[in-house]
PDB file of C-alpha atoms in Angstrom:
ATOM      1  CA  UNK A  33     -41.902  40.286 -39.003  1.00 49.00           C
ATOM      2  CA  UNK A  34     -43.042  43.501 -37.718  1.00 56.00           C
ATOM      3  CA  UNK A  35     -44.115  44.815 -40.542  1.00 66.00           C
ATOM      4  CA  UNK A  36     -47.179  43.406 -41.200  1.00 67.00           C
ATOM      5  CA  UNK A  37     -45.807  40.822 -43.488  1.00 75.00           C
ATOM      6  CA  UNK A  38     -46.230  37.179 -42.671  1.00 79.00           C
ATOM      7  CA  UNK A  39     -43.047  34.928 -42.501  1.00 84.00           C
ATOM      8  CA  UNK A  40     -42.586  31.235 -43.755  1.00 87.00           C
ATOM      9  CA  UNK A  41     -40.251  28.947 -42.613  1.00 88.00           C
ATOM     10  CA  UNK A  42     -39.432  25.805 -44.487  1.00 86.00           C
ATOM     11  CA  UNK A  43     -38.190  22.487 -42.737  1.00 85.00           C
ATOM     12  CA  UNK A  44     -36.501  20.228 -44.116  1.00 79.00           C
ATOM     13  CA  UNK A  45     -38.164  16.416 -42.804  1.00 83.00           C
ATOM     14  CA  UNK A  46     -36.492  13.862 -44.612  1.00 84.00           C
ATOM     15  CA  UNK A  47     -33.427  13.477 -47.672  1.00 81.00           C
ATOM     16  CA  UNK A  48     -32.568  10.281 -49.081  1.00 82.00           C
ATOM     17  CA  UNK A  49     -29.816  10.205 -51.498  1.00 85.00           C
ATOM     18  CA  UNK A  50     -27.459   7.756 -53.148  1.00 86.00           C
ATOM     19  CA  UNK A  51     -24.430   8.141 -55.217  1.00 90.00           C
ATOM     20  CA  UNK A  52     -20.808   6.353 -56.073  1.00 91.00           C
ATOM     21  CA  UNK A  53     -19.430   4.901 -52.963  1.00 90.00           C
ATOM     22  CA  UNK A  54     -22.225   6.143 -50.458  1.00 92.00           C
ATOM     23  CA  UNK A  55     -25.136   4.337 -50.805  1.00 88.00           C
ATOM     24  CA  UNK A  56     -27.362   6.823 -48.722  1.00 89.00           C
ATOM     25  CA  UNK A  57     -26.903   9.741 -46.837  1.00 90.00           C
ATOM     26  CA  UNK A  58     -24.278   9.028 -43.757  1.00 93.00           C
ATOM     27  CA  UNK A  59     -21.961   7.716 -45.841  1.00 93.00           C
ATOM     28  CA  UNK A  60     -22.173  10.302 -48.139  1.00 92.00           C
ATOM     29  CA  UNK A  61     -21.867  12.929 -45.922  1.00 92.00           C
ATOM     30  CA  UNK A  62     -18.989  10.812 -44.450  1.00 95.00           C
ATOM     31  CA  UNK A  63     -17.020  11.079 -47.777  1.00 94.00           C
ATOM     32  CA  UNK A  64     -16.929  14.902 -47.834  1.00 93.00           C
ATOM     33  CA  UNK A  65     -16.334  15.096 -44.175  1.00 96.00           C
ATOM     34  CA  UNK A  66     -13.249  12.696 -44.673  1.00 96.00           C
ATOM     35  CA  UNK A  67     -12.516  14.362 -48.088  1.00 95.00           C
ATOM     36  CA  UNK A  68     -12.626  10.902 -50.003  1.00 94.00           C
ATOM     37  CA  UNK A  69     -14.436  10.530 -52.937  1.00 91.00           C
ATOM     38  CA  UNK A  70     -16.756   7.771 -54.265  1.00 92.00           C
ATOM     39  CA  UNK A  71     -15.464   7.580 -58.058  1.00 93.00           C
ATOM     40  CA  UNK A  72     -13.104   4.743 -58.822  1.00 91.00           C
ATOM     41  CA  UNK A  73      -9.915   5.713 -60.765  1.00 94.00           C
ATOM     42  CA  UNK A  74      -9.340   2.727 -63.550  1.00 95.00           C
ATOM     43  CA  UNK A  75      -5.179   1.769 -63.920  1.00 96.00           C
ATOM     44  CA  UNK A  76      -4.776   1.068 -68.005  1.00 95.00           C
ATOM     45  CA  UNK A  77      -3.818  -2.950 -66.607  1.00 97.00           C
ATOM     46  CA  UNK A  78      -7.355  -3.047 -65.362  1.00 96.00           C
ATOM     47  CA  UNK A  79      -9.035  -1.223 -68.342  1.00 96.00           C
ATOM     48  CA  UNK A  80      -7.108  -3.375 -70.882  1.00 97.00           C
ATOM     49  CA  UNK A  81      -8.040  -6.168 -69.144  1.00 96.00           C
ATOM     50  CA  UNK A  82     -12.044  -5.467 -69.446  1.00 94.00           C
ATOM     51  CA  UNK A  83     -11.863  -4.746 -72.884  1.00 96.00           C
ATOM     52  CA  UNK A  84     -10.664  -1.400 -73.283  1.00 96.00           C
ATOM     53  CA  UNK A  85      -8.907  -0.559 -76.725  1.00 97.00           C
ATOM     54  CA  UNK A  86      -5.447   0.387 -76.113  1.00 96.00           C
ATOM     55  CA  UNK A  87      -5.651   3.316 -78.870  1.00 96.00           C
ATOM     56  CA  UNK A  88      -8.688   4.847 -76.255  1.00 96.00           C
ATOM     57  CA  UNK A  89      -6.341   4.829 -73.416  1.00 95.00           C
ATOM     58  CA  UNK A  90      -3.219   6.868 -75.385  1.00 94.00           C
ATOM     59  CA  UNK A  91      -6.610   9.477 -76.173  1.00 96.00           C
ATOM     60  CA  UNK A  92      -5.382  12.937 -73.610  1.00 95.00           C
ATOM     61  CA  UNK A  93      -9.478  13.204 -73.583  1.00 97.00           C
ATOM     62  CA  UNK A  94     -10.074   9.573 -72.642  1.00 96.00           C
ATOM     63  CA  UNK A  95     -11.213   9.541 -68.846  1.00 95.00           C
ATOM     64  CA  UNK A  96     -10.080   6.187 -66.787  1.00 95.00           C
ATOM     65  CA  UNK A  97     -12.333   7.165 -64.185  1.00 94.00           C
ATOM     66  CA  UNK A  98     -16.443   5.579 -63.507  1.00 90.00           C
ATOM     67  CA  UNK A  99     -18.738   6.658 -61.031  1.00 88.00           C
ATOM     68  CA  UNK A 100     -20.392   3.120 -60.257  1.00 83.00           C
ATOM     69  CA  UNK A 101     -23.929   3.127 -58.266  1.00 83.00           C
ATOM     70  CA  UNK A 102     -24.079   0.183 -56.500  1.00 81.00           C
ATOM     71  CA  UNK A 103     -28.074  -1.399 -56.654  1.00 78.00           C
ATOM     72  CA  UNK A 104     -28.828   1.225 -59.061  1.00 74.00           C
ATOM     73  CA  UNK A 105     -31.843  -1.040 -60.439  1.00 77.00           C
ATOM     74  CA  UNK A 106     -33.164  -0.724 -57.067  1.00 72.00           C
ATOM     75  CA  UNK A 107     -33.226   3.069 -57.030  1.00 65.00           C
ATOM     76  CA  UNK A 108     -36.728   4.480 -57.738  1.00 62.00           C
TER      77      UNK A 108
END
């Protein structure tokens, strides 16, 4: 700058990332460029047949959606 004042710039070397349905960055960024998304929407067949109670899935706030991170043990 030309006023004296000194300027910082701030690169950004490395990202690592992981989250439902991309497991690291190119896929992720694949998703949004593709406009898909990586949380899996549950029918009531497959919730009822995992155990679900049916009186949860008749609940208007009940959500029949999961975000599931794959390896997430492995995630540090």
């Amino acid at each position: 700058m030309s006023d004296g004042t000194q300027e910082h710039h701030i690169a950004v070397i490395g990202m690592a990332c992981r989250f439902p349905g991309a497991p690291d960055l190119g896929s992720f960024w694949e998703l949004l460029r593709d406009g898909r998304e990586g949380i899996r929407h549950y029918t009531k067949k497959e919730l009822l047949d995992n155990g679900i109670p049916p009186e949860w899935l008749e609940d208007p706030n009940y959500v029949r959606s999961y975000g599931f991170l794959e390896d997430h043990d492995k995630f540090d």
